[in-house]
PDB file of C-alpha atoms in Angstrom:
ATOM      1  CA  UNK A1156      12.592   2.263   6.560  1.00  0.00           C
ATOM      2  CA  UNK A1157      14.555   2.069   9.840  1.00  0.00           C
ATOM      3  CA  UNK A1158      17.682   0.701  10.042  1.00  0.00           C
ATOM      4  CA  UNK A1159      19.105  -2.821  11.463  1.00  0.00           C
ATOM      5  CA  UNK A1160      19.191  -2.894  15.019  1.00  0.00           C
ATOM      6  CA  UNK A1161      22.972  -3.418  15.275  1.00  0.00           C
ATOM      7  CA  UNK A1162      23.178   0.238  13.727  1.00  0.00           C
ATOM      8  CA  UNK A1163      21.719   1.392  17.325  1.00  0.00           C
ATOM      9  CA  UNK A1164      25.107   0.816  18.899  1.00  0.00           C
ATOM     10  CA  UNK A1165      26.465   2.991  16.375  1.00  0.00           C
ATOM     11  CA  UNK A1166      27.338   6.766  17.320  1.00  0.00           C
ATOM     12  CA  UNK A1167      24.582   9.028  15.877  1.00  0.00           C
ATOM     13  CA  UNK A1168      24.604  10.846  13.049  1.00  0.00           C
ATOM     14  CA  UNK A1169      23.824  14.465  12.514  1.00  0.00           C
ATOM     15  CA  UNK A1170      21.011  15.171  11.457  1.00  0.00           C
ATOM     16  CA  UNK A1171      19.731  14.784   8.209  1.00  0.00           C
ATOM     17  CA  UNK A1172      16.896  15.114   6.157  1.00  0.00           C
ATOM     18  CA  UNK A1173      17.731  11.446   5.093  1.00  0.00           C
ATOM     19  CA  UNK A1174      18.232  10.283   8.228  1.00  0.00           C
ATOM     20  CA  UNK A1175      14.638  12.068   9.279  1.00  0.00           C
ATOM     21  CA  UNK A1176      12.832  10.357   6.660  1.00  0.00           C
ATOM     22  CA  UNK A1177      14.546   7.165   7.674  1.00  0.00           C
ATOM     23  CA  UNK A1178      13.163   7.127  10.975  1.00  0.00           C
ATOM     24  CA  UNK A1179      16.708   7.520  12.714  1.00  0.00           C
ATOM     25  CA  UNK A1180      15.917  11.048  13.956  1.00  0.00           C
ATOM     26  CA  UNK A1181      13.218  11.566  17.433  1.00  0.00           C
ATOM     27  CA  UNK A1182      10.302  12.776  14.780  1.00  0.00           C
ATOM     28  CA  UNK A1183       8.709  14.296  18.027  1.00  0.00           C
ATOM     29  CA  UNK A1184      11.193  16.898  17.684  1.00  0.00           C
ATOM     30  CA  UNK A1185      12.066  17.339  14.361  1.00  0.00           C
ATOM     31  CA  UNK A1186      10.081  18.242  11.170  1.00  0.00           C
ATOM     32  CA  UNK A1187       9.035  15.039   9.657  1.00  0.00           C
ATOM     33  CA  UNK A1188      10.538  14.695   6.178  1.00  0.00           C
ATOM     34  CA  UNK A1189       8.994  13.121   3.602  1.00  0.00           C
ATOM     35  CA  UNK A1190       9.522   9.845   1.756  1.00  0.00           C
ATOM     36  CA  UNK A1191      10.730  10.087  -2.273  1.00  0.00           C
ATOM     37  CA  UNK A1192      11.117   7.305  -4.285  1.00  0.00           C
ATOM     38  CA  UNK A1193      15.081   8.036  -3.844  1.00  0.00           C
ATOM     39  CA  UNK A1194      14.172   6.549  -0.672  1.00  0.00           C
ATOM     40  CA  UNK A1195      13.107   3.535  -2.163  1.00  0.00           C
ATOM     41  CA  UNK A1196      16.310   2.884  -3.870  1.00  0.00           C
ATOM     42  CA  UNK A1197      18.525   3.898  -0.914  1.00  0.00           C
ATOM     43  CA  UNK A1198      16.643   1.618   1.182  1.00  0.00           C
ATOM     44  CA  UNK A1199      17.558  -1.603  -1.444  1.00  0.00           C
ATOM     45  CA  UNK A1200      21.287  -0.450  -1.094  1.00  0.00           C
ATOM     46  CA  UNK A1201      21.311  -0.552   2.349  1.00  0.00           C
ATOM     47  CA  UNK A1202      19.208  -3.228   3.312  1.00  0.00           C
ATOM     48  CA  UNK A1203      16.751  -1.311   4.836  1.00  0.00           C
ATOM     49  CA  UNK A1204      12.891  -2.933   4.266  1.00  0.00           C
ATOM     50  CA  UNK A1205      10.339  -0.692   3.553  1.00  0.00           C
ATOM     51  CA  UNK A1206       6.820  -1.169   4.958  1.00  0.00           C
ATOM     52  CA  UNK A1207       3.692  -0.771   3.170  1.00  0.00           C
ATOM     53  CA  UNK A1208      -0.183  -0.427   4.193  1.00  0.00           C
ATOM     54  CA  UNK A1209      -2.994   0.136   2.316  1.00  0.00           C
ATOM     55  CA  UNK A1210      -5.163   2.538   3.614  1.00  0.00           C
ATOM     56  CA  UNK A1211      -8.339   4.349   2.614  1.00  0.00           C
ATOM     57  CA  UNK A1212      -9.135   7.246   4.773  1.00  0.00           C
ATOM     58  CA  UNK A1213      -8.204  10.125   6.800  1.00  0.00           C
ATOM     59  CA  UNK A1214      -7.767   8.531  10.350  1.00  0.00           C
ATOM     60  CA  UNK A1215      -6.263   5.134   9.398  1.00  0.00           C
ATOM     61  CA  UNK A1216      -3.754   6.977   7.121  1.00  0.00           C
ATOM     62  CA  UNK A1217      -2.749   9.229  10.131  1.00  0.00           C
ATOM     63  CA  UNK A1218      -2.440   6.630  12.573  1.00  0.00           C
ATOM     64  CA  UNK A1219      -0.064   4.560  10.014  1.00  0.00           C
ATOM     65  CA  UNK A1220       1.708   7.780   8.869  1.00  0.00           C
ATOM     66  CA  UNK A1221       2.390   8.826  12.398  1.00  0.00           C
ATOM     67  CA  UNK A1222       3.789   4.785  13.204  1.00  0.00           C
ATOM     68  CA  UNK A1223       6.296   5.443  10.581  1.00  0.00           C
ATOM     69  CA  UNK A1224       4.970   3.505   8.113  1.00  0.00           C
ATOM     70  CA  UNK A1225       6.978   4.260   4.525  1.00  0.00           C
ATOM     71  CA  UNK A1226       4.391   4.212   1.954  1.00  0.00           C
ATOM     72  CA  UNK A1227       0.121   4.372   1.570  1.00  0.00           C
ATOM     73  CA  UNK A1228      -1.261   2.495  -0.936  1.00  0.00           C
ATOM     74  CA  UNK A1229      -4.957   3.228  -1.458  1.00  0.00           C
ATOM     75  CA  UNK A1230      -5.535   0.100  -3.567  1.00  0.00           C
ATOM     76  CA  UNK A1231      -8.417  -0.833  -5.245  1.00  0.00           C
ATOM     77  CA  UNK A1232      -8.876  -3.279  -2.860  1.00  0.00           C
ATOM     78  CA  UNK A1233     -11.261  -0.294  -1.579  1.00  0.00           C
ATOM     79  CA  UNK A1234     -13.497  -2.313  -3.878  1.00  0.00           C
ATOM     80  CA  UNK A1235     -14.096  -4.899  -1.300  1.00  0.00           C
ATOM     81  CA  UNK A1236     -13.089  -3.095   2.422  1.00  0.00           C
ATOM     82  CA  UNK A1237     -15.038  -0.103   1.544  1.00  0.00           C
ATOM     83  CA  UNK A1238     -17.051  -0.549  -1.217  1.00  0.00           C
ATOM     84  CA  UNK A1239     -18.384  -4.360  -0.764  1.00  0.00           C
ATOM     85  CA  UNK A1240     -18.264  -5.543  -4.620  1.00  0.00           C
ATOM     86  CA  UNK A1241     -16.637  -9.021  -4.512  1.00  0.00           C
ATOM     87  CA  UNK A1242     -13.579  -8.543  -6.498  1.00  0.00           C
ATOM     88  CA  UNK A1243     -11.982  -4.979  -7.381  1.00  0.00           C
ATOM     89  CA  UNK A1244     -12.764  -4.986 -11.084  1.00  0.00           C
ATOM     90  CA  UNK A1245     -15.887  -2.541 -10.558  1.00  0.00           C
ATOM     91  CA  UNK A1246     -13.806  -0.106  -8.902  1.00  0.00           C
ATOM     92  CA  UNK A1247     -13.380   3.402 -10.968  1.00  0.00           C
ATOM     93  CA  UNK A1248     -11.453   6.170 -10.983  1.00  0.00           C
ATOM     94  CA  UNK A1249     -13.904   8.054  -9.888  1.00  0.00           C
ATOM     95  CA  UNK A1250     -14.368   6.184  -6.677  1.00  0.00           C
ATOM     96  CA  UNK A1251     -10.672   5.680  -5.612  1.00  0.00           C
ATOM     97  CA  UNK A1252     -10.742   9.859  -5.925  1.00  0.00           C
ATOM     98  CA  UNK A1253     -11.496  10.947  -2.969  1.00  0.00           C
ATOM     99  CA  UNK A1254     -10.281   8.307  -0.949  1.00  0.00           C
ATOM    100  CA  UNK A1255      -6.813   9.037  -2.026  1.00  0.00           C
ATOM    101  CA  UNK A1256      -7.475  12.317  -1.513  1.00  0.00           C
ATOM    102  CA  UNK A1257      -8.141  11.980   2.303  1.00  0.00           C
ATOM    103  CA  UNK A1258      -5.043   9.696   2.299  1.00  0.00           C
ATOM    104  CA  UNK A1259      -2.564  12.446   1.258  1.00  0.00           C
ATOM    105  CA  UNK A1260      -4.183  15.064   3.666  1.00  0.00           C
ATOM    106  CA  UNK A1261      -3.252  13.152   6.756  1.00  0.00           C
ATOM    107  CA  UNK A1262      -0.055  11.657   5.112  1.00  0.00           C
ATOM    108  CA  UNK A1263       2.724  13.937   6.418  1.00  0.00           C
ATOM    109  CA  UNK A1264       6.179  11.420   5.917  1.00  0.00           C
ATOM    110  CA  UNK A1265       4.928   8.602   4.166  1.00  0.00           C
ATOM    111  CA  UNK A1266       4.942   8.188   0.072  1.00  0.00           C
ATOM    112  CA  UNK A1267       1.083   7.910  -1.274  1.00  0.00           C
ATOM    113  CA  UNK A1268       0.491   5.465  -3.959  1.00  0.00           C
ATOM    114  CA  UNK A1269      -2.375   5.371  -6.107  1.00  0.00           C
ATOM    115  CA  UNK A1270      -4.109   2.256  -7.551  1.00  0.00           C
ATOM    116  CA  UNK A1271      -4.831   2.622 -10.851  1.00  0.00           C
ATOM    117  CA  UNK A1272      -8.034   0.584 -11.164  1.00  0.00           C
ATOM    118  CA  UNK A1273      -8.908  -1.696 -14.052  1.00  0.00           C
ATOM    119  CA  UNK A1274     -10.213   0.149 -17.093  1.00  0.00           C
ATOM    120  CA  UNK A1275      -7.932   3.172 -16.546  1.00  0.00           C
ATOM    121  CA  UNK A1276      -4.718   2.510 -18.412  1.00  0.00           C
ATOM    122  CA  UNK A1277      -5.378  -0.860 -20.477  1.00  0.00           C
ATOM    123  CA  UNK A1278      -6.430   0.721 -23.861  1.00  0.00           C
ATOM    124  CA  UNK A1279      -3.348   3.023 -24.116  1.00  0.00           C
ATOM    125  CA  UNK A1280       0.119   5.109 -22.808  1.00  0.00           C
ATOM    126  CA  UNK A1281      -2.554   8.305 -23.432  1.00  0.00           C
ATOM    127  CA  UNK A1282      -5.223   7.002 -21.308  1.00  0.00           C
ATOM    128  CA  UNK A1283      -2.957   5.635 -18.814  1.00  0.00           C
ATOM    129  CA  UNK A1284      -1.152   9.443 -18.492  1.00  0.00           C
ATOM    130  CA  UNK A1285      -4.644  10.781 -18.327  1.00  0.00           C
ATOM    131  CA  UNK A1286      -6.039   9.006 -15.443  1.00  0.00           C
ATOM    132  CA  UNK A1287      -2.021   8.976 -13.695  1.00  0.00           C
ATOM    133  CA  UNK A1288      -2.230  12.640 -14.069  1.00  0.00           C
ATOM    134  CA  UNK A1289      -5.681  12.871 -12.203  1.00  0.00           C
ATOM    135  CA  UNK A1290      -4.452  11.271  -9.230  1.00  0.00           C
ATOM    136  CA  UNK A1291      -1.431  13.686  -8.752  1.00  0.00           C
ATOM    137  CA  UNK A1292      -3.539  16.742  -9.430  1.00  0.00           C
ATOM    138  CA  UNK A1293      -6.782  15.856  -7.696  1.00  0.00           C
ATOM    139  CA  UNK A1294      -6.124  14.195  -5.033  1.00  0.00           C
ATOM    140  CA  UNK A1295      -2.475  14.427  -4.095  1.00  0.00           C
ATOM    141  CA  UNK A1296      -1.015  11.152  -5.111  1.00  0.00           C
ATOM    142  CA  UNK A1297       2.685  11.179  -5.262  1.00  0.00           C
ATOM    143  CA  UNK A1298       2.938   7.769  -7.654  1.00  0.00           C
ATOM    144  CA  UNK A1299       0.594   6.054  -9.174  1.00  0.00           C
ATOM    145  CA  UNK A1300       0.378   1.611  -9.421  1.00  0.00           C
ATOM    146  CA  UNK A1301      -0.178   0.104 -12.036  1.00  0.00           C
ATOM    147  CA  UNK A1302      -0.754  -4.044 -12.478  1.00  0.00           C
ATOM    148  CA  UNK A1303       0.659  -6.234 -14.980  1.00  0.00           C
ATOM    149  CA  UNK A1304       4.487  -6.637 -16.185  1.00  0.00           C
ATOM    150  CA  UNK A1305       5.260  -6.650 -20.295  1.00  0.00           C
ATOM    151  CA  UNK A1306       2.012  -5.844 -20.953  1.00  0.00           C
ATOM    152  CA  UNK A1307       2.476  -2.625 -19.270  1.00  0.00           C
ATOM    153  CA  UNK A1308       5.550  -1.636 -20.305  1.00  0.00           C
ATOM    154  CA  UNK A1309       4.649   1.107 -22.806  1.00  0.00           C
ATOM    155  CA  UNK A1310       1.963   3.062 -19.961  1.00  0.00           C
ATOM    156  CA  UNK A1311       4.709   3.071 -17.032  1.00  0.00           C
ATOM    157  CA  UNK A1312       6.826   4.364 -19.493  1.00  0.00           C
ATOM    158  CA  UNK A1313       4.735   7.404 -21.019  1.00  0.00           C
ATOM    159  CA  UNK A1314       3.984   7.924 -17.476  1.00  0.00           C
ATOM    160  CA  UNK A1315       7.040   8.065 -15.856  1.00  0.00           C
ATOM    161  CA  UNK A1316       8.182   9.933 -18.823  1.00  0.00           C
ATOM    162  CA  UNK A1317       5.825  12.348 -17.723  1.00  0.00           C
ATOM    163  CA  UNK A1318       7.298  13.109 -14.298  1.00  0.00           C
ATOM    164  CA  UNK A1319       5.143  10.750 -12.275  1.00  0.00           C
ATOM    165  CA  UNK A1320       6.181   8.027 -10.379  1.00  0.00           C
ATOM    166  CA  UNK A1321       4.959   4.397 -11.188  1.00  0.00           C
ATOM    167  CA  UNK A1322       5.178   0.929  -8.926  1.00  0.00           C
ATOM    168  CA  UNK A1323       4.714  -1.719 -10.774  1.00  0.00           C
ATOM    169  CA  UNK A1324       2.271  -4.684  -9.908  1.00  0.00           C
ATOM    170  CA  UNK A1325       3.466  -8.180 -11.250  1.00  0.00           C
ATOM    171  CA  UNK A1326       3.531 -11.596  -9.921  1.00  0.00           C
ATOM    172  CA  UNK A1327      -0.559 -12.176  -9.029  1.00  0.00           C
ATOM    173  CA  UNK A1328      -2.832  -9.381 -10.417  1.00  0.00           C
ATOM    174  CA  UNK A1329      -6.102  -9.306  -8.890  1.00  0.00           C
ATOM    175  CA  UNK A1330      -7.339  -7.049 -12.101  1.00  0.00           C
ATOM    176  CA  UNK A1331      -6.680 -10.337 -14.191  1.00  0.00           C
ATOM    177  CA  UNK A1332      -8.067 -12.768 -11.936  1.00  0.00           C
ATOM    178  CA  UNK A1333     -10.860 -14.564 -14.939  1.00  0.00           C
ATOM    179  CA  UNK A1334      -7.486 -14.106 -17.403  1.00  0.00           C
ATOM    180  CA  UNK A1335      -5.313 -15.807 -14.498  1.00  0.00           C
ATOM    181  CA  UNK A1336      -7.863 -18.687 -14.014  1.00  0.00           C
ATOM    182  CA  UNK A1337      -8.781 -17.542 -10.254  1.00  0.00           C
ATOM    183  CA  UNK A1338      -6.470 -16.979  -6.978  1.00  0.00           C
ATOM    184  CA  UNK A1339      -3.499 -18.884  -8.694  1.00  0.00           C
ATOM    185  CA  UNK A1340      -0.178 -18.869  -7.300  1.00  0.00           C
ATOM    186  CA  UNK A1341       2.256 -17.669  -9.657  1.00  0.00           C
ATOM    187  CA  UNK A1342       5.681 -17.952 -11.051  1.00  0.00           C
ATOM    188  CA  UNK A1343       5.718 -21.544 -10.467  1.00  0.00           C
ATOM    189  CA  UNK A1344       8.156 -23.658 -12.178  1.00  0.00           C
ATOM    190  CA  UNK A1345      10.569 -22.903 -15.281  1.00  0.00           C
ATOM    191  CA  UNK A1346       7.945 -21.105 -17.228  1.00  0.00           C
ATOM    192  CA  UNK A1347       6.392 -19.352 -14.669  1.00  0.00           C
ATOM    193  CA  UNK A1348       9.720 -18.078 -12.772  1.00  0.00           C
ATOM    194  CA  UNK A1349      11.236 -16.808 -16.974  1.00  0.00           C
ATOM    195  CA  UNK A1350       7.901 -14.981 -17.330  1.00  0.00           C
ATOM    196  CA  UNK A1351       8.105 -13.261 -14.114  1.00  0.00           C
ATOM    197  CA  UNK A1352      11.701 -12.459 -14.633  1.00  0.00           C
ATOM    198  CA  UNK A1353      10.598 -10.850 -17.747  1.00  0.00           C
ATOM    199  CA  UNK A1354       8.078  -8.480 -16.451  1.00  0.00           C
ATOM    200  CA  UNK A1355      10.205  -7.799 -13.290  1.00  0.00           C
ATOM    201  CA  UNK A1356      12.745  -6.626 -16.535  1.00  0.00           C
ATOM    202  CA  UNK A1357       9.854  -4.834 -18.225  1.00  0.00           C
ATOM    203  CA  UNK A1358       8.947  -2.538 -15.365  1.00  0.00           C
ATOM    204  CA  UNK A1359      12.463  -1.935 -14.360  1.00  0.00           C
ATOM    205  CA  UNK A1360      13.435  -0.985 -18.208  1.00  0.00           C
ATOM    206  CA  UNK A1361      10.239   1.520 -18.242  1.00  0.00           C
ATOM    207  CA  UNK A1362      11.048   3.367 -15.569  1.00  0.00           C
ATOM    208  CA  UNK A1363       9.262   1.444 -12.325  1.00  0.00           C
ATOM    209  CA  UNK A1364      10.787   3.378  -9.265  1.00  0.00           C
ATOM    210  CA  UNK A1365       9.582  -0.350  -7.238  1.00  0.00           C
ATOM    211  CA  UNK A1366       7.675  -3.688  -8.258  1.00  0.00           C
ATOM    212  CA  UNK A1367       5.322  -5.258  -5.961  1.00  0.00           C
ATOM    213  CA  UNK A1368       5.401  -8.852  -6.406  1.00  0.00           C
ATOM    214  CA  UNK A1369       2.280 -10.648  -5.208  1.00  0.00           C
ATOM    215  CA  UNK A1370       1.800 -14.607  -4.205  1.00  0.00           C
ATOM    216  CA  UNK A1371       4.230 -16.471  -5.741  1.00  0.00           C
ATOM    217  CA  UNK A1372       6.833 -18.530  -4.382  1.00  0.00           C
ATOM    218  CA  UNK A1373       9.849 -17.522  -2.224  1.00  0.00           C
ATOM    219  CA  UNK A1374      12.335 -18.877  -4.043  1.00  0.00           C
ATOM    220  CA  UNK A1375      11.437 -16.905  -7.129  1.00  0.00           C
ATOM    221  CA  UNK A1376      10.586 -13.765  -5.451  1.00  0.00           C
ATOM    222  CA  UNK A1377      14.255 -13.936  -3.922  1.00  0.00           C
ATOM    223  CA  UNK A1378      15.321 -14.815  -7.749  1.00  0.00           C
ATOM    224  CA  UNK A1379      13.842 -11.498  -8.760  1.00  0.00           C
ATOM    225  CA  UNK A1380      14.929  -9.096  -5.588  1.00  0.00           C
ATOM    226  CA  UNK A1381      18.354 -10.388  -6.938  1.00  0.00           C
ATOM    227  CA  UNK A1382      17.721  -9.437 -10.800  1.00  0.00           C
ATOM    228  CA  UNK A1383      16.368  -6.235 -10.890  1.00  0.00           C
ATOM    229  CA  UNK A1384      17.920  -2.884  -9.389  1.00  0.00           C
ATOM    230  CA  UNK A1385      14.664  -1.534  -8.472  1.00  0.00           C
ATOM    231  CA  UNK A1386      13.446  -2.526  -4.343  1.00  0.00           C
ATOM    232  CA  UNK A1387      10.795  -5.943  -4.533  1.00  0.00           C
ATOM    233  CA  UNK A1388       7.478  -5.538  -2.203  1.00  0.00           C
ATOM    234  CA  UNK A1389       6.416  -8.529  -1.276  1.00  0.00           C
ATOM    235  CA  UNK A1390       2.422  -9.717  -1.087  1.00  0.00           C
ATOM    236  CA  UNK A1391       2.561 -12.678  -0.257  1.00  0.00           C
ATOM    237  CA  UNK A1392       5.793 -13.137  -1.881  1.00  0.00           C
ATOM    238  CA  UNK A1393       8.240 -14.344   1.105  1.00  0.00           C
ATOM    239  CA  UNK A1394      10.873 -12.422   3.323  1.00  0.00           C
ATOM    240  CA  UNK A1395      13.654 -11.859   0.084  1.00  0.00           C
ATOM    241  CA  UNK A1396      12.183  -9.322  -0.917  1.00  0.00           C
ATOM    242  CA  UNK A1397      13.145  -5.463   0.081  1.00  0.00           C
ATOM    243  CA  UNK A1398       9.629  -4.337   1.590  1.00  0.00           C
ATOM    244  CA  UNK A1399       6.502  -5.915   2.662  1.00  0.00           C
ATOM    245  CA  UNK A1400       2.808  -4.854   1.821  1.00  0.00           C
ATOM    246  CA  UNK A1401      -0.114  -5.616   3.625  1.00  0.00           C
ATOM    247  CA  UNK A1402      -3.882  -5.018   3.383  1.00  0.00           C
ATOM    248  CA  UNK A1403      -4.813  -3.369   6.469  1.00  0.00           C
ATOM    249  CA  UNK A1404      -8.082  -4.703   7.018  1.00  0.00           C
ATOM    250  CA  UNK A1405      -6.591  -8.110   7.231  1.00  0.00           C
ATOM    251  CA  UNK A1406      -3.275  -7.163   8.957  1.00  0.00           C
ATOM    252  CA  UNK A1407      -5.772  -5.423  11.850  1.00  0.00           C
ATOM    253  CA  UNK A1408      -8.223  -8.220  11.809  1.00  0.00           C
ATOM    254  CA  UNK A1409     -10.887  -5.654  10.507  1.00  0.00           C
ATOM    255  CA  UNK A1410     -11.593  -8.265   7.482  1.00  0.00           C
ATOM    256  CA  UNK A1411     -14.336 -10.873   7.661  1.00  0.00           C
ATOM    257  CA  UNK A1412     -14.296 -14.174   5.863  1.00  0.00           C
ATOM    258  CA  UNK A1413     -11.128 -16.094   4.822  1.00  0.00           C
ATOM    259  CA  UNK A1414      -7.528 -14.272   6.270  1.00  0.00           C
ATOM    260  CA  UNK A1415      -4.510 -15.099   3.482  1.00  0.00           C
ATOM    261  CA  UNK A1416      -2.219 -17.504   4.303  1.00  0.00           C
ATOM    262  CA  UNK A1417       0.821 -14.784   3.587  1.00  0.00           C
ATOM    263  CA  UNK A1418      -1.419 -12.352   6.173  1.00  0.00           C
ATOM    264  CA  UNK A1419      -0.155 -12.085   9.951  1.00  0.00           C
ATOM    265  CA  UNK A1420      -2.664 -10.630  12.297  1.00  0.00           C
ATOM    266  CA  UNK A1421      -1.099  -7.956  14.598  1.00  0.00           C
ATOM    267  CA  UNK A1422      -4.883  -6.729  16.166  1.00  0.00           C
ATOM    268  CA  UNK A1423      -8.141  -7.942  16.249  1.00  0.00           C
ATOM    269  CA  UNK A1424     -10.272  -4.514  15.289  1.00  0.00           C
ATOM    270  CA  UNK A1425     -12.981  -6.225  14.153  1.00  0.00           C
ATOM    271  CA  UNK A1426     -13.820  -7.982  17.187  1.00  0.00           C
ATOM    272  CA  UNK A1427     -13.173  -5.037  19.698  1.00  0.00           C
ATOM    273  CA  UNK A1428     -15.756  -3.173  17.793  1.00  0.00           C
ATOM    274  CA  UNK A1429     -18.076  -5.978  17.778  1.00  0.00           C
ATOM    275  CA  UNK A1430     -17.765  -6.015  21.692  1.00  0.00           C
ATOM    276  CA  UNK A1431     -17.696  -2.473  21.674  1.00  0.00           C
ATOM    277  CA  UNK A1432     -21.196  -2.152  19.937  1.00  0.00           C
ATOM    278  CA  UNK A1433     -22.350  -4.648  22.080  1.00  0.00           C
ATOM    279  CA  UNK A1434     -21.601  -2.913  24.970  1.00  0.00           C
ATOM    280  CA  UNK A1435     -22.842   0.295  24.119  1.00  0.00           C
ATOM    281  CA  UNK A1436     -25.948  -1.237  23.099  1.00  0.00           C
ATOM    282  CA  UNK A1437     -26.372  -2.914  26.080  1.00  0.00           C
ATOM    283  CA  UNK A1438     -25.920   0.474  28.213  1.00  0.00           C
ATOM    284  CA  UNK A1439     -28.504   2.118  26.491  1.00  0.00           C
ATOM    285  CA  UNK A1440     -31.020  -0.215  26.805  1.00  0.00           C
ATOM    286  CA  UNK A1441     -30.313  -0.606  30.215  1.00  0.00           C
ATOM    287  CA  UNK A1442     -30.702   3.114  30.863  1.00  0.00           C
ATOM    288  CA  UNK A1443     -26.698   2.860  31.976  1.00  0.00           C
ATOM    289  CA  UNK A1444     -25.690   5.142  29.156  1.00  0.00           C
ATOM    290  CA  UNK A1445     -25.857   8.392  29.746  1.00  0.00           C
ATOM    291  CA  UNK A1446     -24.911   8.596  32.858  1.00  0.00           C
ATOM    292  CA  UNK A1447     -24.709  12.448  34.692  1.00  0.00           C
ATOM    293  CA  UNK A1448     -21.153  12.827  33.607  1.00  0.00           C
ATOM    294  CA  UNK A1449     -22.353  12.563  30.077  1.00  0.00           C
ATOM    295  CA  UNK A1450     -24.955  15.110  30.431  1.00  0.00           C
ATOM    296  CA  UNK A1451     -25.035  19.256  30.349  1.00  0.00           C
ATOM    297  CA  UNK A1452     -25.838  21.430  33.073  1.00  0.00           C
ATOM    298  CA  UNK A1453     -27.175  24.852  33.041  1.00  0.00           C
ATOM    299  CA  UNK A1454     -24.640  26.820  33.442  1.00  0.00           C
TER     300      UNK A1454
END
C-alpha cells in the first residue's frame, strides 16, 4: 500500500508502525509490521491501492511477501494451478489446509486470506463459522473469503461476529459459474449494475472489512468503489477500484492455455522453466552436467 509518488518529495515522517506496514519505512532495517484490515480502510481514505496475489506455497508467498505485496489470497483457484480439476468447485477444505498453512509461515507483513471453497459455508452461518474458524486455527489465516453478495449476508455476518475477518467476493463468482450461465460478464446494464449495488450493500452491512469485485464493467465497478465505505479489489473489474488482485500463475506467465483479457503479464515463468528443463536435459545427456565443480572430493 505505498503511497503516491508526489508524497516522496515530502519530508519524512517518523517512524511508525503505520508507516512500516505502509511500505514508507527502509523494511531492511526495520521490523516489518504487519498488515490489519485497519489497513485496508486507511488505505481507501487515502488513496492508497492495495495489491493482491494469490499464492499457494511457501516460496512464492515469501518472494511476494518480501516485494511488499499487501495481502495473500490462497484461492481456490488452487483447484486448477495446483490441483488440475477444471473449475474450482471440487476443491475442499481439506485441500486448501495446508496450503494456507505454508502461506502464513512465510507471510511476515502481508494479510493472509483464505478461500472458503464451495460447500463450506452455503448450508448455514454455523457451518460457515465452523469451516472460518478452521482456517484461523489450523493454518494461520488472518480472514477468511467468502463468494456471493445477499446471499451471503447472514455467514459474513455470524463470522465476523465471531472475531474473524471476512472479504467479500461479488461481481463474477467462479463457485456459481453453471448458476451464472458460464464466464459471464457481470453487472451489465440497469439490472445488473442495482443487483451488484445491492450485494456490494449486503457485504458492507454484514461486516465485510473489503469486497472483491470480479469482471464486470468499469463503469460500474467505479459506481460501487463510490457507494460503499469498505476498499473495492478489482478482478478484472477496471482501475476505480481501491486495490487490484491477480492470479499469480497468470500474472507470472506460469499459466497454460487462454491468459484473461483483465490479466497483464509481468514474467514469463513458464517458459524460462521450459528452457530451463531443456537445458538441463540436454547437459546430462551430453555428459556436460556434472561437471568437476559439481562433484565431491575426498577430503
Amino acid at each position: 500500500m505505498d503511497k503516491p509518488a508526489a508524497a516522496e518529495t515530502e519530508a519524512p515522517a517518523a517512524p511508525s508502525e503505520e508507516a512500516t506496514a505502509y511500505g514508507a519505512a527502509d523494511q531492511s532495517k526495520k521490523p516489518r509490521a504487519r498488515i490489519r484490515v485497519r489497513h485496508f480502510a486507511r488505505a481507501k481514505r487515502e488513496g492508497i491501492r492495495i495489491t493482491g496475489l494469490t499464492s499457494y506455497d511457501y516460496l512464492s508467498a515469501k518472494i511476494f511477501d518480501d516485494a511488499g505485496i499487501d495481502f495473500l489470497l490462497v484461492g481456490d483457484s488452487a483447484g486448477n494451478t495446483v490441483f488440475g480439476y477444471d473449475t474450482t468447485l471440487p476443491v475442499t477444505v481439506e485441500e486448501l489446509m495446508p496450503l494456507t498453512a505454508a502461506v502464513a509461515r512465510a507471510a511476515e507483513r502481508a494479510l493472509v486470506v483464505a478461500d472458503m471453497p464451495f460447500g463450506s459455508y452455503e448450508a448455514g452461518s454455523q457451518e460457515a463459522l465452523h469451516n472460518a474458524t478452521r482456517f484461523m486455527k489450523e493454518a494461520g489465516a488472518h480472514a477468511v473469503k467468502l463468494e456471493g453478495g445477499e446471499r451471503v449476508a447472514k455467514q459474513i455476518r455470524r463470522i465476523v461476529d465471531a472475531g474473524i475477518p471476512v472479504l467479500a467476493h461479488i461481481g463474477y463468482t467462479p463457485q456459481s459459474e453453471h448458476g451464472l450461465g458460464g464466464h459471464v460478464i457481470q453487472g451489465r446494464g440497469g439490472e445488473g449494475l442495482e443487483q451488484l449495488l445491492r450485494d456490494a450493500r449486503a457485504v458492507e452491512e454484514a461486516g465485510a472489512f473489503a469486497v472483491v469485485i470480479e469482471m464486470v464493467p468499469s463503469d460500474a465497478a467505479a459506481a460501487v468503489t463510490r457507494e460503499v465505505g469498505i476498499p473495492t479489489i478489482s478482478v478484472g473489474a477496471g482501475p476505480e477500484c481501491d486495490g487490484q488482485l491477480l492470479v499469480w500463475t497468470d500474472w507470472a506467465g506460469f499459466s497454460t492455455g487462454r491468459t484473461p483479457r483483465f490479466v497483464k503479464q509481468y514474467a514469463q515463468i513458464g517458459q524460462t522453466l521450459r528452457d530451463a528443463a531443456v537445458e538441463f536435459q540436454n547437459d546430462v545427456r551430453s555428459g556436460a552436467y556434472p561437471a568437476p565443480e559439481h562433484e565431491y572430493d575426498q577430503g
